[in-house]
C-alpha atoms as a PDB file:
ATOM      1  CA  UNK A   1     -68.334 -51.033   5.033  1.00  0.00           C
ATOM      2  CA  UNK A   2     -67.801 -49.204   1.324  1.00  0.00           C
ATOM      3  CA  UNK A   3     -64.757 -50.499  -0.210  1.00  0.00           C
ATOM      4  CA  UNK A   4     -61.803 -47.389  -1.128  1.00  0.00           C
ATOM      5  CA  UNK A   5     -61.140 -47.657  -4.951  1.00  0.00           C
ATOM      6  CA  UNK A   6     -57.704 -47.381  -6.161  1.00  0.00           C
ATOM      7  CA  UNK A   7     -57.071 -46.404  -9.810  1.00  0.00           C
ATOM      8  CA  UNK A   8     -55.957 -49.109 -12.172  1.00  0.00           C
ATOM      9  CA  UNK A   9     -52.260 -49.590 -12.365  1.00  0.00           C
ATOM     10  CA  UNK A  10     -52.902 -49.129 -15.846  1.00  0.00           C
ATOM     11  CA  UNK A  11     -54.424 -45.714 -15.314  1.00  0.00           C
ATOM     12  CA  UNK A  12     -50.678 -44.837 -13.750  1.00  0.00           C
ATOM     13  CA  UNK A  13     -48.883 -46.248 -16.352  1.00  0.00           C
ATOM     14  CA  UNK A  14     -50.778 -44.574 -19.362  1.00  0.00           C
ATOM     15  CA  UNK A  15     -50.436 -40.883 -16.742  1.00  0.00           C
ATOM     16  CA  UNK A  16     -47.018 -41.442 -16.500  1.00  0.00           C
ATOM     17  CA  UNK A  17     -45.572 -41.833 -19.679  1.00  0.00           C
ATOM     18  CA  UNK A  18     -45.993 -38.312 -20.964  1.00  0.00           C
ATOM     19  CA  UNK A  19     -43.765 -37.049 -18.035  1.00  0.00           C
ATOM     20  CA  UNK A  20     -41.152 -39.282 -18.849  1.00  0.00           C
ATOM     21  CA  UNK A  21     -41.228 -38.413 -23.049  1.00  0.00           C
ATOM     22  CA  UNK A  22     -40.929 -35.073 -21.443  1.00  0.00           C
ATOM     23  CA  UNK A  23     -38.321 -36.081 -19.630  1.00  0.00           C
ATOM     24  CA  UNK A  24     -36.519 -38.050 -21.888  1.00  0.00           C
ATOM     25  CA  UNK A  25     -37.433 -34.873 -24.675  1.00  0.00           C
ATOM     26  CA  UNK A  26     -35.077 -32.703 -22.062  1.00  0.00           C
ATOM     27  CA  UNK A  27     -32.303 -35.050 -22.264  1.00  0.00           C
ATOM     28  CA  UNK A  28     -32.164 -35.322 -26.065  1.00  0.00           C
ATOM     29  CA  UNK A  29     -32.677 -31.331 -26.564  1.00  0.00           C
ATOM     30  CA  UNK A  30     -29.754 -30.095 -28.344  1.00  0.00           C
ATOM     31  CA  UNK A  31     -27.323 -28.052 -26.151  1.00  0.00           C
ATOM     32  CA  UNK A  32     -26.574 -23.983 -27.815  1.00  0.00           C
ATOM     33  CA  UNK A  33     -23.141 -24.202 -28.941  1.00  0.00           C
ATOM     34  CA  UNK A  34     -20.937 -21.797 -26.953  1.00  0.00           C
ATOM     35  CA  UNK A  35     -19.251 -19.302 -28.641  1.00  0.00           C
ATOM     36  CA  UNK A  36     -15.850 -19.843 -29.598  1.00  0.00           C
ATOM     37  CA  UNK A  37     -14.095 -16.538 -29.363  1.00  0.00           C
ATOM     38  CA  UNK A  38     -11.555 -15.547 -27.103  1.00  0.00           C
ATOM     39  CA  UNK A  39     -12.137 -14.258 -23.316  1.00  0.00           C
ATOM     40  CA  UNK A  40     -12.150 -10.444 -23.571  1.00  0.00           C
ATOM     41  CA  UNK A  41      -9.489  -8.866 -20.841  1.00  0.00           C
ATOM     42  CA  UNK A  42     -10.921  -7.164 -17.782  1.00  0.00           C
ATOM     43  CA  UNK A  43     -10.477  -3.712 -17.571  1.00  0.00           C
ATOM     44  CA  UNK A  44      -8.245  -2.705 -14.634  1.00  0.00           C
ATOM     45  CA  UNK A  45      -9.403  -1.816 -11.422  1.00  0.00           C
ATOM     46  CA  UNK A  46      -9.143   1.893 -10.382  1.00  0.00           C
ATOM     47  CA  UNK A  47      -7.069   3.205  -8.192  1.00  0.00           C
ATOM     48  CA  UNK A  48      -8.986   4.059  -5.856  1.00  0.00           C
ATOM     49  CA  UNK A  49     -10.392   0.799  -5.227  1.00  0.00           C
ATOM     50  CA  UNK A  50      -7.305   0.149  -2.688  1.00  0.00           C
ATOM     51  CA  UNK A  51      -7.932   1.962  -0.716  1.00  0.00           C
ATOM     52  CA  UNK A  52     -11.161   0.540   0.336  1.00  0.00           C
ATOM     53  CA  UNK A  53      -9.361  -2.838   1.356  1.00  0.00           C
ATOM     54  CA  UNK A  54      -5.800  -1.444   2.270  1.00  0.00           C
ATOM     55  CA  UNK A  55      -6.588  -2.166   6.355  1.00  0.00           C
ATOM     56  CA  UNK A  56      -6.988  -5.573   7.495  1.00  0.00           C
ATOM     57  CA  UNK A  57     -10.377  -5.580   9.857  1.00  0.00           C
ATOM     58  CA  UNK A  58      -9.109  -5.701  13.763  1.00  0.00           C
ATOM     59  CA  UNK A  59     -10.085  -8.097  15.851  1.00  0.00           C
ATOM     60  CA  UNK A  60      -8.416  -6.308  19.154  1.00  0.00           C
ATOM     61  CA  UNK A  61      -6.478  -3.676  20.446  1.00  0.00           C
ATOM     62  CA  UNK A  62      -4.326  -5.437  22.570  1.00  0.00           C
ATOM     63  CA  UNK A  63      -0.553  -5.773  21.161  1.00  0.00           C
ATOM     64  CA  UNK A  64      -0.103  -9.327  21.413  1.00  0.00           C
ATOM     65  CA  UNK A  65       3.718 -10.024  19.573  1.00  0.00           C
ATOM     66  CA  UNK A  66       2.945 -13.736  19.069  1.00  0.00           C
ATOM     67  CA  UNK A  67      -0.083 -12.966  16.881  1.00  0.00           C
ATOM     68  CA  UNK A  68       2.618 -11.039  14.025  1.00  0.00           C
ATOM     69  CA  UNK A  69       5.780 -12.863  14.181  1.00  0.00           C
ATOM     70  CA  UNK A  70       7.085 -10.877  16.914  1.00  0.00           C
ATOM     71  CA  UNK A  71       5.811  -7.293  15.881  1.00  0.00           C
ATOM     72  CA  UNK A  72       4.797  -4.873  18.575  1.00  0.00           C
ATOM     73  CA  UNK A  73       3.021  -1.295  18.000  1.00  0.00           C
ATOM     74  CA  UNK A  74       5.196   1.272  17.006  1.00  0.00           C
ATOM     75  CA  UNK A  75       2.692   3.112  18.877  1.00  0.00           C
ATOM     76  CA  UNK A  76       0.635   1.545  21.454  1.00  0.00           C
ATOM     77  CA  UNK A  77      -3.200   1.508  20.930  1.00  0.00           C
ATOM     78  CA  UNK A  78      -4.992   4.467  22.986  1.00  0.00           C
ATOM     79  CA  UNK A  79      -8.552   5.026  22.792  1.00  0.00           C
ATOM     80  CA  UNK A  80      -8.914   8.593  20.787  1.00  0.00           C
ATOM     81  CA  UNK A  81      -5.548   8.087  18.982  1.00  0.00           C
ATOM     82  CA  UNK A  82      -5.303   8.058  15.019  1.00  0.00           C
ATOM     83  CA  UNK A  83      -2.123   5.924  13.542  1.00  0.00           C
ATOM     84  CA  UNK A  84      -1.471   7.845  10.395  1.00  0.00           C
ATOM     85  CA  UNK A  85       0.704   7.212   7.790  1.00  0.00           C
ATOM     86  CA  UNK A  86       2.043   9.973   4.563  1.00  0.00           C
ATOM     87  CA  UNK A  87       3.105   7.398   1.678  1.00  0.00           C
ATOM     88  CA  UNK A  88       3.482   6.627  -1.941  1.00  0.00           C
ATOM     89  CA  UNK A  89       2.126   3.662  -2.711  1.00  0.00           C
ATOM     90  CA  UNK A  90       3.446   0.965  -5.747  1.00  0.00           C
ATOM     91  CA  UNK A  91       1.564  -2.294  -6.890  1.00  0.00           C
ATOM     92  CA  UNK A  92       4.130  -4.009  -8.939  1.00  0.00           C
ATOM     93  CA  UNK A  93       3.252  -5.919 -11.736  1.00  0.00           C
ATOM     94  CA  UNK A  94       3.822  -9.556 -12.590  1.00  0.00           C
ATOM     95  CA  UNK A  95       7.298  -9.136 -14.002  1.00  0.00           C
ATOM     96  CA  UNK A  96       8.162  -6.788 -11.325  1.00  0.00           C
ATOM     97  CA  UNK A  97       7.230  -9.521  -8.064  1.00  0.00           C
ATOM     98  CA  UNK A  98       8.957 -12.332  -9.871  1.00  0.00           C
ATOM     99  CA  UNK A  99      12.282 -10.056  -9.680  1.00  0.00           C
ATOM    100  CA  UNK A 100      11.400  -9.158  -6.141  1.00  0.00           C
ATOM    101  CA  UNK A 101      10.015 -12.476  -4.543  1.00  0.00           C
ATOM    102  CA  UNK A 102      13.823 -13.496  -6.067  1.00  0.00           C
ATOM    103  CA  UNK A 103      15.105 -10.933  -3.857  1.00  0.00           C
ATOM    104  CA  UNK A 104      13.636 -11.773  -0.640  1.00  0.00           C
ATOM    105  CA  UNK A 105      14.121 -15.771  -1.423  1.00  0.00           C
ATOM    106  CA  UNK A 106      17.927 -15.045  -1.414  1.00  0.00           C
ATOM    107  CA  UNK A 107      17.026 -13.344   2.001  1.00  0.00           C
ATOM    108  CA  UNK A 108      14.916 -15.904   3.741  1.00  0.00           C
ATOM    109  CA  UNK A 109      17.627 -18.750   2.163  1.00  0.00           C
ATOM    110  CA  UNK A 110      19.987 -16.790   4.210  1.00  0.00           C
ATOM    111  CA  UNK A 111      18.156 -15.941   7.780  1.00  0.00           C
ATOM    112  CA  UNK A 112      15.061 -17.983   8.591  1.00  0.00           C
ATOM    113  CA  UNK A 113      13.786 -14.840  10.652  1.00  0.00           C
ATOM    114  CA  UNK A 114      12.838 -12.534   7.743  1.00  0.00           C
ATOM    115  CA  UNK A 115       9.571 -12.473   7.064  1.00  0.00           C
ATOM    116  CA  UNK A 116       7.991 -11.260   3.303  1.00  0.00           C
ATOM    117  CA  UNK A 117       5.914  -7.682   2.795  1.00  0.00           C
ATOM    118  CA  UNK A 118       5.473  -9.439  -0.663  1.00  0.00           C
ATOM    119  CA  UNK A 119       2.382 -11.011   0.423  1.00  0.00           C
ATOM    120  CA  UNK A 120       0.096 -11.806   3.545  1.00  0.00           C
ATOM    121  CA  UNK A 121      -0.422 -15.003   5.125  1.00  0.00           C
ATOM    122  CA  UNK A 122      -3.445 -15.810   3.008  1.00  0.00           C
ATOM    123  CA  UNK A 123      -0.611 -15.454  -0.336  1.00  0.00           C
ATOM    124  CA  UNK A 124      -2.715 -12.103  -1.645  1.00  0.00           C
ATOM    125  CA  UNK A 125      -0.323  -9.386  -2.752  1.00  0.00           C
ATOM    126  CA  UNK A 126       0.826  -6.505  -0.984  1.00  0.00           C
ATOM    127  CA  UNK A 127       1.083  -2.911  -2.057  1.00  0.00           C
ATOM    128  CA  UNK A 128       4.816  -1.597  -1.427  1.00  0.00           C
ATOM    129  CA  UNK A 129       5.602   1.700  -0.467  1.00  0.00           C
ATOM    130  CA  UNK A 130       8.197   4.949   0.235  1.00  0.00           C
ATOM    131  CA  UNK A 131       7.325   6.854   3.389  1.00  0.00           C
ATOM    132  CA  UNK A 132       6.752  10.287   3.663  1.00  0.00           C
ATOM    133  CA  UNK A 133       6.168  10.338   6.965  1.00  0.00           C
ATOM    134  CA  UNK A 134       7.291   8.728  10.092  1.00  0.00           C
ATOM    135  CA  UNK A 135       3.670   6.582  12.382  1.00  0.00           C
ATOM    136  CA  UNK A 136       2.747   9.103  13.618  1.00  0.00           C
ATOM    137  CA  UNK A 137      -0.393   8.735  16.379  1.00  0.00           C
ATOM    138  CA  UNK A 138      -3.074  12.141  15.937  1.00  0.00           C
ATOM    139  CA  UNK A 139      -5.862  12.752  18.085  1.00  0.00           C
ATOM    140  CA  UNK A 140      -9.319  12.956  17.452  1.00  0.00           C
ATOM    141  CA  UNK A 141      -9.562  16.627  16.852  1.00  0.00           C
ATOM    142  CA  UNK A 142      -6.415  16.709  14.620  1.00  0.00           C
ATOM    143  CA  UNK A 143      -7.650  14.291  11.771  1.00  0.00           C
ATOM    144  CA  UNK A 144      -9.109  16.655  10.104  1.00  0.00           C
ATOM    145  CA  UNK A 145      -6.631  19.539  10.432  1.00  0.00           C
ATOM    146  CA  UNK A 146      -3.819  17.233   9.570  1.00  0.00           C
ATOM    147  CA  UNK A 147      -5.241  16.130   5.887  1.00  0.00           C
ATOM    148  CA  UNK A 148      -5.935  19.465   4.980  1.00  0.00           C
ATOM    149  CA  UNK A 149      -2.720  20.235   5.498  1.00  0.00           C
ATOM    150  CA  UNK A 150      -1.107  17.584   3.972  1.00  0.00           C
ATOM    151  CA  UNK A 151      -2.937  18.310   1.115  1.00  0.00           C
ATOM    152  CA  UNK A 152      -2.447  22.395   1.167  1.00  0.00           C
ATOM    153  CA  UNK A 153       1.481  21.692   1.317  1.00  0.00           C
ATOM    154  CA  UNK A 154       1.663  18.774  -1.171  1.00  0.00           C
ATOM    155  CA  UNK A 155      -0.264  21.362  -3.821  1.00  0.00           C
ATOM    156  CA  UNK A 156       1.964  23.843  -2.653  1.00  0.00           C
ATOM    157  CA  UNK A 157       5.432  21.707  -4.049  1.00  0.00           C
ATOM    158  CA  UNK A 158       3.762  21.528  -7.116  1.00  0.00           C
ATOM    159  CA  UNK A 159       5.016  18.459  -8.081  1.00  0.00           C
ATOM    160  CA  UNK A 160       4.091  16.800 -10.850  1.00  0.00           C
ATOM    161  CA  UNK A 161       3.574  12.834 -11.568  1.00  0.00           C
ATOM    162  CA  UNK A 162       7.063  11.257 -12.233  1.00  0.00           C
ATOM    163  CA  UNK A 163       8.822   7.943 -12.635  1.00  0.00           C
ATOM    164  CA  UNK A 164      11.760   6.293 -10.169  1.00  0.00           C
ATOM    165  CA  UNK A 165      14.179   3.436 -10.587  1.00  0.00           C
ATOM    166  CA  UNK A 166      15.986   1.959  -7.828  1.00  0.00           C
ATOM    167  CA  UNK A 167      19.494   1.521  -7.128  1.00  0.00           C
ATOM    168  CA  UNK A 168      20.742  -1.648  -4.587  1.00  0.00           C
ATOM    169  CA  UNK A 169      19.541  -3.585  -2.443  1.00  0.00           C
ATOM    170  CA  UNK A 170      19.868  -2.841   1.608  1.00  0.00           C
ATOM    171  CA  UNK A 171      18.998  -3.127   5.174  1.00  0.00           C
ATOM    172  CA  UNK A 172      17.490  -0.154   6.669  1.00  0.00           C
ATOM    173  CA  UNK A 173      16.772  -0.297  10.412  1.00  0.00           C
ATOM    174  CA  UNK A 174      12.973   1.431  11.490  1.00  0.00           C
ATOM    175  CA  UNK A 175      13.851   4.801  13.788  1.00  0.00           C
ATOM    176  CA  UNK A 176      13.306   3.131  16.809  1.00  0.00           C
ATOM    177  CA  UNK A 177      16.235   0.283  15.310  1.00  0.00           C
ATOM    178  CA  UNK A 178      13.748  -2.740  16.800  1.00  0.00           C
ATOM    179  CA  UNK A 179      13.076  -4.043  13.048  1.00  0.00           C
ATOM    180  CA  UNK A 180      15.486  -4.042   9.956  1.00  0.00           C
ATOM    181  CA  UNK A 181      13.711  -3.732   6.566  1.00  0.00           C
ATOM    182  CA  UNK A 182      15.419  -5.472   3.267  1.00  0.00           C
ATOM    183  CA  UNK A 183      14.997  -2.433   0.918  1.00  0.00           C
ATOM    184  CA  UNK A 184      15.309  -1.288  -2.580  1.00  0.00           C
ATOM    185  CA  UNK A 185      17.275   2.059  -2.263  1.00  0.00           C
ATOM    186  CA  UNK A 186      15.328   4.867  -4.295  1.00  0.00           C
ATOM    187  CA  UNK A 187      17.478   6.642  -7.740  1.00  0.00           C
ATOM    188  CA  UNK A 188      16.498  10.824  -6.861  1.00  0.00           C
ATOM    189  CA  UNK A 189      14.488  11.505  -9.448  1.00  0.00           C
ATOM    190  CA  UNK A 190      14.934  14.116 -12.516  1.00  0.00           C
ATOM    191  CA  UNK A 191      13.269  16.799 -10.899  1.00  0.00           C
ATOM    192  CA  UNK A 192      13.831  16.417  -7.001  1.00  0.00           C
ATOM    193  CA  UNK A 193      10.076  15.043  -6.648  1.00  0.00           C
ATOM    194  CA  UNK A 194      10.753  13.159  -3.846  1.00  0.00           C
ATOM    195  CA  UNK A 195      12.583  15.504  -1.370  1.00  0.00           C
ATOM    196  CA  UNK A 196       9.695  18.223  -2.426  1.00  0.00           C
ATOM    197  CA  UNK A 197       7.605  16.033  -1.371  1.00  0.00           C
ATOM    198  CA  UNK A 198       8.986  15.025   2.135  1.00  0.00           C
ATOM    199  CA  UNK A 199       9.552  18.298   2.585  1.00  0.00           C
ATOM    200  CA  UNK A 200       5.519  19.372   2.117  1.00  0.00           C
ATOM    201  CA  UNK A 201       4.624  16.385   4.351  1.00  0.00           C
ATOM    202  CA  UNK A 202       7.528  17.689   7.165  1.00  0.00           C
ATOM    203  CA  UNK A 203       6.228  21.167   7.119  1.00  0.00           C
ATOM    204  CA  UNK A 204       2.480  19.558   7.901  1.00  0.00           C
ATOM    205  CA  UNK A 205       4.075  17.494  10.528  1.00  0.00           C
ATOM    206  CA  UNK A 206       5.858  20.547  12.098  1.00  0.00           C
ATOM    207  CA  UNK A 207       2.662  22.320  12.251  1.00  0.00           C
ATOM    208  CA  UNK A 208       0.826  20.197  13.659  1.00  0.00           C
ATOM    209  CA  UNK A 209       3.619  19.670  16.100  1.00  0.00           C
ATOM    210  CA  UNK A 210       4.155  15.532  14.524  1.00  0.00           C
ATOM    211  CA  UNK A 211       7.826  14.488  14.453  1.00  0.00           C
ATOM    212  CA  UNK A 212       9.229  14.804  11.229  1.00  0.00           C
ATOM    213  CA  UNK A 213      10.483  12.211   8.902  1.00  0.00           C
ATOM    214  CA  UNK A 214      14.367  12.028   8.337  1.00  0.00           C
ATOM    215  CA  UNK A 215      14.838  15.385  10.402  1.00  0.00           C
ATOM    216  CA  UNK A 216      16.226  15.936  13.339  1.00  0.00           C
ATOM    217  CA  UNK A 217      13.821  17.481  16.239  1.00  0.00           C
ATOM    218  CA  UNK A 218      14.347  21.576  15.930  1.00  0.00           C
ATOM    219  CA  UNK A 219      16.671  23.162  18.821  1.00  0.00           C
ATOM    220  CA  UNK A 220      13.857  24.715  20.880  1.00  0.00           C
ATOM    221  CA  UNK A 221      13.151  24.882  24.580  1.00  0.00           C
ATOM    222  CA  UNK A 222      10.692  21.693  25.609  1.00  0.00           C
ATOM    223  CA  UNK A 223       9.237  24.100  28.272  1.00  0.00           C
ATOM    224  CA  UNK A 224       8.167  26.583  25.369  1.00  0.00           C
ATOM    225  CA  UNK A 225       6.808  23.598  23.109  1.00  0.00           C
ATOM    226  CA  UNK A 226       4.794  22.336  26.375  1.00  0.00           C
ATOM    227  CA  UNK A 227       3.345  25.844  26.960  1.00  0.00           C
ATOM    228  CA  UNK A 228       1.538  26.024  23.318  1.00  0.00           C
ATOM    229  CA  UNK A 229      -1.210  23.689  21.409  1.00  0.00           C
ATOM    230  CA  UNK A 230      -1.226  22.381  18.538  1.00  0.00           C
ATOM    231  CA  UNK A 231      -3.856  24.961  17.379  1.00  0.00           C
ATOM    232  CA  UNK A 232      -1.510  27.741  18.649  1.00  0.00           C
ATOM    233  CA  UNK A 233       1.488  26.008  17.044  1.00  0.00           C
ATOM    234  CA  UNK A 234      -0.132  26.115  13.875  1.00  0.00           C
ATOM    235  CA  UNK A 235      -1.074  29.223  13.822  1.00  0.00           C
ATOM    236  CA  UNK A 236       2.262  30.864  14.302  1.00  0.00           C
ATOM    237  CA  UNK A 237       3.606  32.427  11.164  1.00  0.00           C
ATOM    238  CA  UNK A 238       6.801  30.420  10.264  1.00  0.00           C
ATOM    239  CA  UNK A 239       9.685  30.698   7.725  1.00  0.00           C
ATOM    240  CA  UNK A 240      10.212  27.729   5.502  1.00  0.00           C
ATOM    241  CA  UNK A 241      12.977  25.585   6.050  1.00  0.00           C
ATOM    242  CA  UNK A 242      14.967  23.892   3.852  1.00  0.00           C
ATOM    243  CA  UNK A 243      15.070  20.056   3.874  1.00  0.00           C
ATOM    244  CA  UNK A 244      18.345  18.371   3.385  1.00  0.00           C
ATOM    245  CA  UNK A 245      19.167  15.944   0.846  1.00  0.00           C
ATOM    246  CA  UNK A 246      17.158  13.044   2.059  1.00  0.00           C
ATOM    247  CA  UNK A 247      18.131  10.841  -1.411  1.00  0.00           C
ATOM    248  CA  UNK A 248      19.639   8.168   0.475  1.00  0.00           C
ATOM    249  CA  UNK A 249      17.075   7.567   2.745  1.00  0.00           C
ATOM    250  CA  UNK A 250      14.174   6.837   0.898  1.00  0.00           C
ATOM    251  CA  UNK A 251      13.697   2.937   0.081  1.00  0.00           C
ATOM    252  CA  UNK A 252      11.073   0.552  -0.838  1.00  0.00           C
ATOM    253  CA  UNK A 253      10.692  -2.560   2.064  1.00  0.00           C
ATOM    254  CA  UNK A 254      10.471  -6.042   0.758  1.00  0.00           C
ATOM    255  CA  UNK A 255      10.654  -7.995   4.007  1.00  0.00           C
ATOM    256  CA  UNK A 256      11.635  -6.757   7.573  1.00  0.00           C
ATOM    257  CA  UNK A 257      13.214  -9.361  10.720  1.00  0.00           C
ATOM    258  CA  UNK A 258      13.319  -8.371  14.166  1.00  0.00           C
ATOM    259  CA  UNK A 259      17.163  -9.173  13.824  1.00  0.00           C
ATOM    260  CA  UNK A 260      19.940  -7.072  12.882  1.00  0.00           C
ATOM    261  CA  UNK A 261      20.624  -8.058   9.466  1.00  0.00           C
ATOM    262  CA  UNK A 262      23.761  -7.819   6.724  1.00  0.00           C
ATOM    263  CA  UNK A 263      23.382  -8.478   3.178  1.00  0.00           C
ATOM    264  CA  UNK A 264      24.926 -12.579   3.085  1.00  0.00           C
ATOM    265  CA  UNK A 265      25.079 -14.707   0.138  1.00  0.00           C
ATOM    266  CA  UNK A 266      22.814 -14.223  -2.408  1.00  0.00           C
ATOM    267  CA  UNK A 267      21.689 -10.428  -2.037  1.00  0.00           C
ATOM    268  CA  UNK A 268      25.819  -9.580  -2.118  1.00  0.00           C
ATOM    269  CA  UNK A 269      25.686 -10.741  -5.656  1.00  0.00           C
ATOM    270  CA  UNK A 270      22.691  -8.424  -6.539  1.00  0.00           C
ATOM    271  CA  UNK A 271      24.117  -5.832  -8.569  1.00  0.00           C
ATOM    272  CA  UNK A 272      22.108  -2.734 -10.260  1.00  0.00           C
ATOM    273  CA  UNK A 273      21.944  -3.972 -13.331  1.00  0.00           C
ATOM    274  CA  UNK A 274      19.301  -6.391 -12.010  1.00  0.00           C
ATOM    275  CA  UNK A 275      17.241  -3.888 -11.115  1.00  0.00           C
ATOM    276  CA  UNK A 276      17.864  -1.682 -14.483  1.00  0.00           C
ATOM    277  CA  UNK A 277      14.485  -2.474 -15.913  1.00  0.00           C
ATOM    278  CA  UNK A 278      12.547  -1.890 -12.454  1.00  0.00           C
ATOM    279  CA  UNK A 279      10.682   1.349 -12.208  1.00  0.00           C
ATOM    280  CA  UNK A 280       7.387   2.191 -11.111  1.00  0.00           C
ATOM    281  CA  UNK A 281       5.172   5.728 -11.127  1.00  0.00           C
ATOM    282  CA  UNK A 282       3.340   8.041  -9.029  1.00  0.00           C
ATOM    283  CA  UNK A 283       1.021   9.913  -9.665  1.00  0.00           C
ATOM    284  CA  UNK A 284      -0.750  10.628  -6.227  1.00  0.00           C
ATOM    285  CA  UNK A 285       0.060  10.943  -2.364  1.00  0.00           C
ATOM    286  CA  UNK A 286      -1.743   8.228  -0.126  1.00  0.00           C
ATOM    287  CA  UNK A 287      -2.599   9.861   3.522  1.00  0.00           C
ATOM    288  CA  UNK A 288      -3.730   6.705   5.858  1.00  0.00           C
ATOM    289  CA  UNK A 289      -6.028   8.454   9.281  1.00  0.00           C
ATOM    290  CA  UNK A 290      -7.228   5.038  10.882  1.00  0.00           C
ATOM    291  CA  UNK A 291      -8.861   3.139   7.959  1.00  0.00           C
ATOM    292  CA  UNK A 292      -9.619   5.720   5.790  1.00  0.00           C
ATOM    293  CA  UNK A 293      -7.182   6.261   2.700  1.00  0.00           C
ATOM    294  CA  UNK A 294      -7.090   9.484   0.965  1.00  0.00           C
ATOM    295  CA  UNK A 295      -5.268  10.119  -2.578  1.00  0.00           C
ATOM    296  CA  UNK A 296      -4.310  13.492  -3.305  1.00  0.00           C
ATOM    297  CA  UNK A 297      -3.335  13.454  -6.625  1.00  0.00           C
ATOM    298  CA  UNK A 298      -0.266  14.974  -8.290  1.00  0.00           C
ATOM    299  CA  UNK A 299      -0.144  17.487 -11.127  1.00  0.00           C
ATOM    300  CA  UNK A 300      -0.432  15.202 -14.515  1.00  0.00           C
ATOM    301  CA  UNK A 301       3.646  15.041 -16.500  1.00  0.00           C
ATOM    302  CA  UNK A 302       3.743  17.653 -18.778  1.00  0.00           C
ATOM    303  CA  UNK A 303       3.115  16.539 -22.553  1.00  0.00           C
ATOM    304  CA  UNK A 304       6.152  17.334 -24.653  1.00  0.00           C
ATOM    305  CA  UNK A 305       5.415  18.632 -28.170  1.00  0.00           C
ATOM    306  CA  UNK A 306       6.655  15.376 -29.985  1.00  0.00           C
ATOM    307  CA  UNK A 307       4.405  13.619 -27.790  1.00  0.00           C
ATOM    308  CA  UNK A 308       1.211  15.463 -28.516  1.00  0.00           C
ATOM    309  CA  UNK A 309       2.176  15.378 -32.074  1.00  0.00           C
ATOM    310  CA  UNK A 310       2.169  11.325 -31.097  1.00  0.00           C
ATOM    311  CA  UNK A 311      -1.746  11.154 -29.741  1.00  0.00           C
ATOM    312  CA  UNK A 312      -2.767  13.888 -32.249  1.00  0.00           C
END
């Protein structure tokens, strides 16, 4: 029987040592010096980038309280229905959520039901907002009909971008009075912007036969409502009405309970001049159909001559 032949151990030895000067050559290499200037600052996301994240995904459409804290649907889930929402929307800065987080602290410290619209159970922030609209539920069909209105009317005001400060601190019950909202009360701006602007969303709603936000329903027959569609209440040639002075009403939620709630030791002692420096701008309409978030922008502020004279 041939005998196998192995190599000489020697043989290994002597193939073996250049792979481990090569390896040992890798360990000595010098490492590239990293650079030692500053980070740069990322440029900020756009605005529209928001709205591609502003629905959390659903994972049913069965209303099950315990899942929220208590919450149920404004509107119950129906296959076909829409929940749409009219809105301007605020992302406060750093400064601006270490003033507010404050606020709703001195809330939760006081009633261990209110819950935070600050952030969401993971900690991410949350985009605040003033309604323009009530939840309003549109079918199918109407999605379509609906934002082009919304968007016709909201031209239509003409309203230009524009600042707002805010002026206490309050409860505001929902319209159906099952939730109470701790809320910064809205200053009415310079120009009226924000009553023009409920009022263009209310004359959409109107038309397409929505309930309106703030307004009390119109004195008119229900049998004569029943008899027409929305297509034919559209349609019908109407004369504008004026909106009342919704000032008061319009508010920014923090956090909401399911309780009826006062303002109790800490928020009594909020007074405006903690909220002095707190403003935010808008300079576009949000219009939530489903999951889909449209901006319709507002005219840009007029630049003052001393100003262009500025970024001349």
């Amino acid at each position: 029987m041939p005998l196998v032949t192995y190599s000489d151990s020697d043989e290994d030895q002597e193939s073996s040592e250049p792979a481990a000067g090569v390896q040992r050559a890798n360990v000595t290499a010098p490492k590239r010096k990293r650079s030692a200037s500053p980070p740069t600052e990322l440029p900020p996301l756009p605005t529209s980038f928001h709205d591609l994240y502003a629905t959390n995904v659903r994972t049913g459409v069965s209303d099950d309280p315990s899942l929220h804290n208590g919450r149920k649907r404004q509107i119950p889930h129906l296959e076909g229905n829409w929940p749409t929402h009219v809105y301007l929307e605020w992302h406060p800065g750093r400064d601006a959520v270490r003033l507010l987080q404050g606020i709703v602290d001195r809330a939760t410290d006081a009633s261990s039901t209110v819950h935070t619209l600050l952030q969401s159970d993971l900690g991410a922030p949350l985009p605040l907002h003033v309604s323009l609209s009530r939840s309003l539920a549109l079918h199918t069909d109407q999605r379509e009909a609906f934002l082009s209105r919304v968007r016709g009317h909201v031209a239509a005001a003409a309203v230009r971008a524009f600042d707002v400060r805010f002026t206490k601190v309050a409860w505001y019950p929902n319209h159906e009075r099952n939730r109470w909202f701790l809320s910064l009360g809205v200053r009415r701006p310079g120009a009226d912007e924000l009553n023009r602007l409920l009022g263009a969303c209310n004359d959409a709603c109107r038309e397409m036969r929505q309930p309106e936000l703030y307004v009390p329903p119109r004195d008119e027959p229900e049998n004569a409502q029943q008899g027409r569609s929305w297509r034919q209440e559209a349609s019908r040639p109407r004369r504008r009405v004026d909106v009342p002075d919704c000032s008061e009403a319009f508010h920014v939620s923090l956090a909401w309970s399911l309780e009826p709630q006062r303002l109790a030791g800490g928020l009594q002692e909020i007074s405006p001049d903690e909220l002095a420096d707190l403003s935010t701008h808008f300079d576009c309409v949000k219009v939530k159909i489903g999951n889909t978030v449209s901006s319709l922008p507002l005219h840009a502020t007029k630049v003052s001559s001393s100003q262009k004279w500025l970024l001349t």
